[in-house]
Tab-separated table of N, CA and C in Angstrom:
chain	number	residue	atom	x	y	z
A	270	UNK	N	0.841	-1.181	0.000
A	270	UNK	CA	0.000	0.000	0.000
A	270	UNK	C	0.879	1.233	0.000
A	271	UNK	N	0.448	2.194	-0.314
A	271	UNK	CA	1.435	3.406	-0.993
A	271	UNK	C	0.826	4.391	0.081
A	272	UNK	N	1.146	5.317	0.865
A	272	UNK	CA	1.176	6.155	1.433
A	272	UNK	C	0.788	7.122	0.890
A	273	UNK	N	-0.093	7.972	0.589
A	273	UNK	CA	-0.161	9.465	-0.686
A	273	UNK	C	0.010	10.288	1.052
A	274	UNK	N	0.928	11.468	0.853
A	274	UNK	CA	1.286	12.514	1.875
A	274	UNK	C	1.599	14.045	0.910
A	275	UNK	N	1.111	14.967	1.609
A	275	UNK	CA	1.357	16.025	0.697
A	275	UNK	C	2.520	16.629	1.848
A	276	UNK	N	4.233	16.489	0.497
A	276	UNK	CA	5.252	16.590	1.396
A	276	UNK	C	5.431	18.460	1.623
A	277	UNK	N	4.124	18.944	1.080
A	277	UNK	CA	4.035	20.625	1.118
A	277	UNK	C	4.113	20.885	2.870
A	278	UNK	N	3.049	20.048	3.176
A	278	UNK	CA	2.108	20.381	4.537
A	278	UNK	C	2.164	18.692	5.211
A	279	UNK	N	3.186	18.266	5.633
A	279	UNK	CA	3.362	17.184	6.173
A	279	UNK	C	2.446	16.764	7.541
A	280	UNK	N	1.133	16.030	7.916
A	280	UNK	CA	0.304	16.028	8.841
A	280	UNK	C	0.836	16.077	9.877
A	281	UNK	N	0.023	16.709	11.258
A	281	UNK	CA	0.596	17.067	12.260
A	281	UNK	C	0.552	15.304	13.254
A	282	UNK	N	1.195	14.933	14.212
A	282	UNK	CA	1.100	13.617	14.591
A	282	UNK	C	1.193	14.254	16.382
A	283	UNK	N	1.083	12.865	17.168
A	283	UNK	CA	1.076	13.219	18.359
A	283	UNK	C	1.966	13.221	19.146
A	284	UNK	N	2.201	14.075	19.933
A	284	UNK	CA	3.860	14.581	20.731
A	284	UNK	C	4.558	13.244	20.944
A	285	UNK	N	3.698	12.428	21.665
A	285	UNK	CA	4.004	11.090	22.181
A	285	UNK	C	4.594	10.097	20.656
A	286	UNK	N	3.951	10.300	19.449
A	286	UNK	CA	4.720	9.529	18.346
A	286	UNK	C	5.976	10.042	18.660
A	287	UNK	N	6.487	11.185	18.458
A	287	UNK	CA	7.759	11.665	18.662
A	287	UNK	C	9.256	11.262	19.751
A	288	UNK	N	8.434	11.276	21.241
A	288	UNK	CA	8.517	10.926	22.143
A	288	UNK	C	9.177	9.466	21.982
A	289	UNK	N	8.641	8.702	20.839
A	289	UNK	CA	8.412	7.235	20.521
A	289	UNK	C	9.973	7.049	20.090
A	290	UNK	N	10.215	8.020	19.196
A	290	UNK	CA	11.352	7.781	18.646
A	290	UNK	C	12.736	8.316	19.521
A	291	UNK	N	12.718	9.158	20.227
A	291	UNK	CA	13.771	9.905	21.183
A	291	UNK	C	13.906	8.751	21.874
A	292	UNK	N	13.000	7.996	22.397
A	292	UNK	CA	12.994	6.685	23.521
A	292	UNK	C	14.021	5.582	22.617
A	293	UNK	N	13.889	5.652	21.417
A	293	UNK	CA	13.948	4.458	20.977
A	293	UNK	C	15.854	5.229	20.911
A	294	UNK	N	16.354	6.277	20.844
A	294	UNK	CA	17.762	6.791	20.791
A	294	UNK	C	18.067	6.502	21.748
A	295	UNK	N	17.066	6.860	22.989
A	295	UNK	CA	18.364	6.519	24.518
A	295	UNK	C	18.386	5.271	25.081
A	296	UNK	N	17.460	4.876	24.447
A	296	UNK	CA	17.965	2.781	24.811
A	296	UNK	C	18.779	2.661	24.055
A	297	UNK	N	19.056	3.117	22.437
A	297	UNK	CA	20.057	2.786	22.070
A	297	UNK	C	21.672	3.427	22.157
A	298	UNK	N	21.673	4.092	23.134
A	298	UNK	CA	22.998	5.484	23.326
A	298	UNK	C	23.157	6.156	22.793
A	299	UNK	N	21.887	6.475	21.895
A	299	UNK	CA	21.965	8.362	20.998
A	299	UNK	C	21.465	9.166	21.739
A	300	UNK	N	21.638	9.119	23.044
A	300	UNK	CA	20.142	10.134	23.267
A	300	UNK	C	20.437	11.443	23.369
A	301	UNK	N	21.617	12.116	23.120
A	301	UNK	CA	22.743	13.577	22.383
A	301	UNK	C	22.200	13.226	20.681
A	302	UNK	N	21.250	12.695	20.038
A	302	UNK	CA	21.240	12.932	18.636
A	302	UNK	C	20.792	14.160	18.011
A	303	UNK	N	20.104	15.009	18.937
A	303	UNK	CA	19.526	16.407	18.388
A	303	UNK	C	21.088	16.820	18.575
A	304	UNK	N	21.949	16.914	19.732
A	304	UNK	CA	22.862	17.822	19.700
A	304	UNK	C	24.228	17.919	18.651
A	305	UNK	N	24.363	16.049	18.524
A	305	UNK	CA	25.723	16.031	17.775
A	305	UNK	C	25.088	15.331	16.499
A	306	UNK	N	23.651	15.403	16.053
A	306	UNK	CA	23.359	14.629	14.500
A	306	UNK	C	23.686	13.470	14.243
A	307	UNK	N	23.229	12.741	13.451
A	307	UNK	CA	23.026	11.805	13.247
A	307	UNK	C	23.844	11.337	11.045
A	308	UNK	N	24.379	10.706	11.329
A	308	UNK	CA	25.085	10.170	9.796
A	308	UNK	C	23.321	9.385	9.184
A	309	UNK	N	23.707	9.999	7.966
A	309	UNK	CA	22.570	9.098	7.267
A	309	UNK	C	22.121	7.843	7.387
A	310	UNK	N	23.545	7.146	7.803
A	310	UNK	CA	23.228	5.694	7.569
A	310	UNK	C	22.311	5.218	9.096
A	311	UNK	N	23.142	6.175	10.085
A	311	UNK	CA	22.407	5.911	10.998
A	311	UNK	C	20.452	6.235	11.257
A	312	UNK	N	20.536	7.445	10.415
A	312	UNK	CA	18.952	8.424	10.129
A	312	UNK	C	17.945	7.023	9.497
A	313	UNK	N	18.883	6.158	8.675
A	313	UNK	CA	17.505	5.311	7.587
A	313	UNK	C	17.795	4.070	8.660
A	314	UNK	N	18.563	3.744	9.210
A	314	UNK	CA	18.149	2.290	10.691
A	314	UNK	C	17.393	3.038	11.751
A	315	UNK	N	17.241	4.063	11.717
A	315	UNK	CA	16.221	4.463	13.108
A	315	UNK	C	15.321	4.725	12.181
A	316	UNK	N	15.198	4.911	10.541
A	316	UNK	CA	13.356	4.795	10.511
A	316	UNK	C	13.235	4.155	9.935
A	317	UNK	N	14.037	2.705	9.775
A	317	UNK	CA	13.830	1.237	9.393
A	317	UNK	C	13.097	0.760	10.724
A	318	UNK	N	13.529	1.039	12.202
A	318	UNK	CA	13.059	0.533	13.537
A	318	UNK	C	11.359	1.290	13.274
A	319	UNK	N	11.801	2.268	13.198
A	319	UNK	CA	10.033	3.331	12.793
A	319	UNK	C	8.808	2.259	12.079
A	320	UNK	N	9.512	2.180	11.164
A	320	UNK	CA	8.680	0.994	10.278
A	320	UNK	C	8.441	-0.196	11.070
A	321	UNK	N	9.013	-0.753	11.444
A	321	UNK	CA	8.682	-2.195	12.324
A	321	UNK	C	8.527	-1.994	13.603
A	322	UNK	N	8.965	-1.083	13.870
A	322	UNK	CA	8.381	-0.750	16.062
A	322	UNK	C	7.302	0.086	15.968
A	323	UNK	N	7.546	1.127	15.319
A	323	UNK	CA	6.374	1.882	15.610
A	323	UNK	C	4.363	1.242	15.033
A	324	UNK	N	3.777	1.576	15.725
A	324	UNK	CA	1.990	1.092	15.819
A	324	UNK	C	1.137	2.215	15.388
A	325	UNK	N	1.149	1.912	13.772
A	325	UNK	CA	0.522	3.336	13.223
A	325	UNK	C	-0.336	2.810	11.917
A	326	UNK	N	-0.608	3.915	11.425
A	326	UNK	CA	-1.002	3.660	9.989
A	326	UNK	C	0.548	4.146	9.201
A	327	UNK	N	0.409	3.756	7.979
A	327	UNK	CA	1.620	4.227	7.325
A	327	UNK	C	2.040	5.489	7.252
A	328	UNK	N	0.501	6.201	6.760
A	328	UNK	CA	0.980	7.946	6.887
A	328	UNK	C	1.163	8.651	8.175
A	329	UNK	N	0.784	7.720	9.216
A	329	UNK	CA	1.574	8.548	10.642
A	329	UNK	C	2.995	7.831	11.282
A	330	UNK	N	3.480	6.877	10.867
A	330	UNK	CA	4.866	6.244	10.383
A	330	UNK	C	5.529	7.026	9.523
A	331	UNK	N	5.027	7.509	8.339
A	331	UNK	CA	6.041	8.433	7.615
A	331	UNK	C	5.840	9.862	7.934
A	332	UNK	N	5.014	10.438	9.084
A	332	UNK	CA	4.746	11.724	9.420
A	332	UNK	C	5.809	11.939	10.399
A	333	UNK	N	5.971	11.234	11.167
A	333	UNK	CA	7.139	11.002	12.889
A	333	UNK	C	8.615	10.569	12.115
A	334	UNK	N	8.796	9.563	11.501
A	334	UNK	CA	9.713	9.996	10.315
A	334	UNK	C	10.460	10.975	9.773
A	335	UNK	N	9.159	12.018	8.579
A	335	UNK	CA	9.712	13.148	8.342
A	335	UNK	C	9.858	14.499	8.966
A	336	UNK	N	9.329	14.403	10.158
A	336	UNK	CA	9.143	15.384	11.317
A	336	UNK	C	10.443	15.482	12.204
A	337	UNK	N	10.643	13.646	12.509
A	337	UNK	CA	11.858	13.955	13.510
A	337	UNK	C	13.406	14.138	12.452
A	338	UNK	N	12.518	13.818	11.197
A	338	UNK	CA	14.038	14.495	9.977
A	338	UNK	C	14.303	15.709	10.192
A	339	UNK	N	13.261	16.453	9.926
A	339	UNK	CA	13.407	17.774	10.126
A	339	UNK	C	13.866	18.493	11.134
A	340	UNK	N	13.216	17.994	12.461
A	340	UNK	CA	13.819	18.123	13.775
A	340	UNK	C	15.456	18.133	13.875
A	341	UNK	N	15.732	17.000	13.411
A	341	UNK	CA	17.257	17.259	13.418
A	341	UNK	C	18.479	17.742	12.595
A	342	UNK	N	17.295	18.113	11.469
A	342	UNK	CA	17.709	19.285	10.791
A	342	UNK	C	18.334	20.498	11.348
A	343	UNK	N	17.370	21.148	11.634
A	343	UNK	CA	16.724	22.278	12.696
A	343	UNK	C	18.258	22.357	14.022
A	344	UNK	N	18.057	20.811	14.676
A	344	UNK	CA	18.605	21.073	15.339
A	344	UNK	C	20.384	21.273	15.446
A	345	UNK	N	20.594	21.427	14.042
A	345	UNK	CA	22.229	21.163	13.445
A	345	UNK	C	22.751	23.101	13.605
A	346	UNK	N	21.506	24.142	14.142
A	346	UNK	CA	21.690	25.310	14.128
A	346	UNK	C	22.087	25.664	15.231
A	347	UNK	N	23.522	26.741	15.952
A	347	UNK	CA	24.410	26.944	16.759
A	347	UNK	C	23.204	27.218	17.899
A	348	UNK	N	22.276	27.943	17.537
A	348	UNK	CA	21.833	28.993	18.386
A	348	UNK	C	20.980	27.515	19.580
A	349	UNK	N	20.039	26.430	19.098
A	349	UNK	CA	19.525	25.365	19.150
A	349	UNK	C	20.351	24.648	19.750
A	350	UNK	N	21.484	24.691	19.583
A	350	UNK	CA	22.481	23.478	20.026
A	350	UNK	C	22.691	24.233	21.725
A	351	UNK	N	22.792	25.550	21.412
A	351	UNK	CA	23.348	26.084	22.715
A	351	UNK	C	22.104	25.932	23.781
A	352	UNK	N	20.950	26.435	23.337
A	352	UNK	CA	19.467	26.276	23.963
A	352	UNK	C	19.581	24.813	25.198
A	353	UNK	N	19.934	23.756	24.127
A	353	UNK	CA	19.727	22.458	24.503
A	353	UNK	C	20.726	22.097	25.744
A	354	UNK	N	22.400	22.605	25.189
A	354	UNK	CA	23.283	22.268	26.081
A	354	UNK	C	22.616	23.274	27.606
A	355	UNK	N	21.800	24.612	27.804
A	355	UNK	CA	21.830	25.259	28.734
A	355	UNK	C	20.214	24.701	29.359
A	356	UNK	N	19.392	23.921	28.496
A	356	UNK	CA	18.243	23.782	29.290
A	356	UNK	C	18.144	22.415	29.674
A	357	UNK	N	19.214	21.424	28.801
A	357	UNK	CA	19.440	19.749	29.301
A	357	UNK	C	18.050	19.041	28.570
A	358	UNK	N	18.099	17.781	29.094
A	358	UNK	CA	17.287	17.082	28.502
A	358	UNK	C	15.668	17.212	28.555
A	359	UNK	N	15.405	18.290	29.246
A	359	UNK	CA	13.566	18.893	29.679
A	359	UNK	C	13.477	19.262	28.463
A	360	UNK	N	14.114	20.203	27.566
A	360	UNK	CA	14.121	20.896	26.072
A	360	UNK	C	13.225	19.779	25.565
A	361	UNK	N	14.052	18.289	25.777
A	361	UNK	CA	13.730	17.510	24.579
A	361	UNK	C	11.814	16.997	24.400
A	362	UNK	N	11.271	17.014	25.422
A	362	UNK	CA	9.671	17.355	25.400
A	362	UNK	C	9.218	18.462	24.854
A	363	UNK	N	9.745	19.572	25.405
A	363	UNK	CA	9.082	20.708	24.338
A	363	UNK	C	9.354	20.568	22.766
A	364	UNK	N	10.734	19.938	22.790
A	364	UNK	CA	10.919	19.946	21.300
A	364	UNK	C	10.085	18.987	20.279
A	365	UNK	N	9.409	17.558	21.360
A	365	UNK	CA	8.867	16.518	20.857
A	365	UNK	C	7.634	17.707	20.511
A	366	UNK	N	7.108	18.193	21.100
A	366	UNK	CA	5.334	18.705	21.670
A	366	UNK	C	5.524	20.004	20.389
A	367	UNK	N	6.320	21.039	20.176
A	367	UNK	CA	6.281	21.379	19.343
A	367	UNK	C	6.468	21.026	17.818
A	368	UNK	N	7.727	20.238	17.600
A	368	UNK	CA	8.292	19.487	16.149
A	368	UNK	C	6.560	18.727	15.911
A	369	UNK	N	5.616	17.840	16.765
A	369	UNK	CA	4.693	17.216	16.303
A	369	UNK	C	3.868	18.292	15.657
A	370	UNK	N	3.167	19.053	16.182
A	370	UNK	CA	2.874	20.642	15.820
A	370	UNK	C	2.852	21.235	14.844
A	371	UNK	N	3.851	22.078	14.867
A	371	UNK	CA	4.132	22.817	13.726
A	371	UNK	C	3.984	22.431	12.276
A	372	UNK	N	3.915	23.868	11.716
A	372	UNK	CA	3.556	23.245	10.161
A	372	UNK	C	5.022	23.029	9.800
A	373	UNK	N	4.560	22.150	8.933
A	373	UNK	CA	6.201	22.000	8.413
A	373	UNK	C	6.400	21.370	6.920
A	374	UNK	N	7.256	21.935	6.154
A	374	UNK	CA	7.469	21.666	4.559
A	374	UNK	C	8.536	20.876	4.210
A	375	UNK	N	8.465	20.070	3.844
A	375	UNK	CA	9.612	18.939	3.535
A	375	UNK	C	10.862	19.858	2.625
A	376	UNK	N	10.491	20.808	2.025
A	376	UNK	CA	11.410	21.552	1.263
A	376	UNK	C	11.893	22.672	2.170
A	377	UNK	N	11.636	23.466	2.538
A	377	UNK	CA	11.965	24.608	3.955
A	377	UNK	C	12.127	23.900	5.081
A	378	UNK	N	11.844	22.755	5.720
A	378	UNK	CA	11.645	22.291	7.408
A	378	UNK	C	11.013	23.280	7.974
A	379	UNK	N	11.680	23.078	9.118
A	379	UNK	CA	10.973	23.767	10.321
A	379	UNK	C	11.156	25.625	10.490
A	380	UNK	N	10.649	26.397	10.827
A	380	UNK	CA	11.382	27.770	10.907
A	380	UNK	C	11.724	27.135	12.065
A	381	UNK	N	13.630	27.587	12.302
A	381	UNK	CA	14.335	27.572	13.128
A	381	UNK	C	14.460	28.779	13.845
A	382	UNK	N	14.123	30.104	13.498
A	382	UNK	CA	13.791	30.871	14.577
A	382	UNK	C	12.784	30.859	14.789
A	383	UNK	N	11.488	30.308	15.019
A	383	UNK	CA	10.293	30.086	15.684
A	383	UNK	C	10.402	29.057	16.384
A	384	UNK	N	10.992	28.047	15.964
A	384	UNK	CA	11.038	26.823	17.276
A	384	UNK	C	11.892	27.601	18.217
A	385	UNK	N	12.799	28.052	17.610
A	385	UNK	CA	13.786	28.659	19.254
A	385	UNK	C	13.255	29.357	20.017
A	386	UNK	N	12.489	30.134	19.538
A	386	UNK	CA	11.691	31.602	20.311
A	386	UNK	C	10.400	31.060	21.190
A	387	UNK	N	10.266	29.518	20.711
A	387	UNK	CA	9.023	28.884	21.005
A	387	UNK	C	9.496	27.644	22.190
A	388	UNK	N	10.619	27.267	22.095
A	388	UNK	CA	11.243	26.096	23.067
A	388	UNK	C	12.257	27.158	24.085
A	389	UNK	N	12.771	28.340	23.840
A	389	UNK	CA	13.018	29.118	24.785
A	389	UNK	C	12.179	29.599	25.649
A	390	UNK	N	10.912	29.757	25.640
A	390	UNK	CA	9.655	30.352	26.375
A	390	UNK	C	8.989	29.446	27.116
A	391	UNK	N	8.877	28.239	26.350
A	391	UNK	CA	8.020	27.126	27.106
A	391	UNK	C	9.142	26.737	28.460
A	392	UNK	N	10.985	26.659	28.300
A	392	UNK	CA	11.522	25.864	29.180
A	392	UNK	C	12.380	27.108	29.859
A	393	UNK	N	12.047	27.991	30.039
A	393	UNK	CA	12.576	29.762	30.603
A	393	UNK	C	12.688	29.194	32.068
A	394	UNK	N	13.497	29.472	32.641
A	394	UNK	CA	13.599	29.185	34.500
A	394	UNK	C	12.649	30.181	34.426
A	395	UNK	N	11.984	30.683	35.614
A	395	UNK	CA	10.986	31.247	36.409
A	395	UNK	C	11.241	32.098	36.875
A	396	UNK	N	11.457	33.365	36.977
A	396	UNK	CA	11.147	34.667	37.922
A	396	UNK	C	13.474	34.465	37.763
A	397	UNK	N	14.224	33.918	36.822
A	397	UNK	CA	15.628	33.928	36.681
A	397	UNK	C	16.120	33.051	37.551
A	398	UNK	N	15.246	32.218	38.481
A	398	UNK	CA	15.776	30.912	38.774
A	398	UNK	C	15.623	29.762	38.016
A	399	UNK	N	16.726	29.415	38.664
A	399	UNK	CA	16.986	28.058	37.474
A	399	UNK	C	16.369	26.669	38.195
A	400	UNK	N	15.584	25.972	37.784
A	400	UNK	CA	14.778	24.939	38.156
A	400	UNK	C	15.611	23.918	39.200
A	401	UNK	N	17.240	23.839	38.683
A	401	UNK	CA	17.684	22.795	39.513
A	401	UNK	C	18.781	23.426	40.515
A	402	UNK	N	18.533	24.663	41.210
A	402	UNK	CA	19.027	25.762	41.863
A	402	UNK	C	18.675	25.168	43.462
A	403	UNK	N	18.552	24.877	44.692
A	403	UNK	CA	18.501	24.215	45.688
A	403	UNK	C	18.148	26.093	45.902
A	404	UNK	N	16.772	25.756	47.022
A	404	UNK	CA	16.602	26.906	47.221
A	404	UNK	C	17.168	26.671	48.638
A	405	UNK	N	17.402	27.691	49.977
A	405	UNK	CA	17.365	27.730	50.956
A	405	UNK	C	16.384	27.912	51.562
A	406	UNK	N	16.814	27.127	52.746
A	406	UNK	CA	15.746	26.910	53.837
A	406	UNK	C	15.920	28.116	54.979
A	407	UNK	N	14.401	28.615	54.998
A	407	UNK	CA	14.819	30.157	55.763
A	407	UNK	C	14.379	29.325	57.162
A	408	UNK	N	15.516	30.278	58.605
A	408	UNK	CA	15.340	29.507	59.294
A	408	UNK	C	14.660	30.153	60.510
């Protein structure tokens, strides 16, 4: 059966498909693949696993696919790389919850300054504290 997908406007899928595939990197020891990319050869065995692990119809198999392509497209940009190294692995949910989301064109990807402006806001410390900051105990 043939998949018809319009690779203009690639369908939006659910955070958790995404989620599906990041899981499937840190069982296997990629789970730095947004930060340091991924070699092709490695890109078509993680969506060879897509095809046979993942529980979909075909066009939401090739949607999480070309989404988390793009994703790590996206994420090959300095500004993204730095985001990630300063917000750690919490980023990588917003990045699932948005990348499912967004519109996105197989020929352009993702706007990379809108995901940043958009995964900087969602994972911002709070009032300039930083989430894993030990507060003190007033006594």
């Amino acid at each position: 059966m043939r998949a018809n997908i319009d690779l203009a406007d690639v369908p939006a899928v659910e955070a958790r498909e995404l989620h599906f595939v990041m899981d499937m990197l840190i069982r296997s020891g990629q789970g730095l693949a947004l930060l340091r990319g991924l070699k092709e050869e490695e890109i078509r065995s993680l969506e060879t696993r897509i095809w046979t692990d993942f529980e979909g119809s075909d066009v939401a198999r090739l949607a999480v696919a070309l989404r988390f392509r793009a994703l790590l497209d996206v994420f090959a940009s300095r500004r993204l790389k730095a985001l990630f190294l300063d917000r750690g692995f919490r980023l990588l949910t917003s990045a699932a919850l948005e990348a499912a989301q967004r519109p996105l064109n197989i020929r352009f990807g993702f706007n990379a300054q809108q995901l940043l402006l958009a995964l900087n806001a969602e994972t911002a410390p709070l009032n300039g504290v930083r989430e894993d900051t030990p507060l003190a105990m007033a006594a």
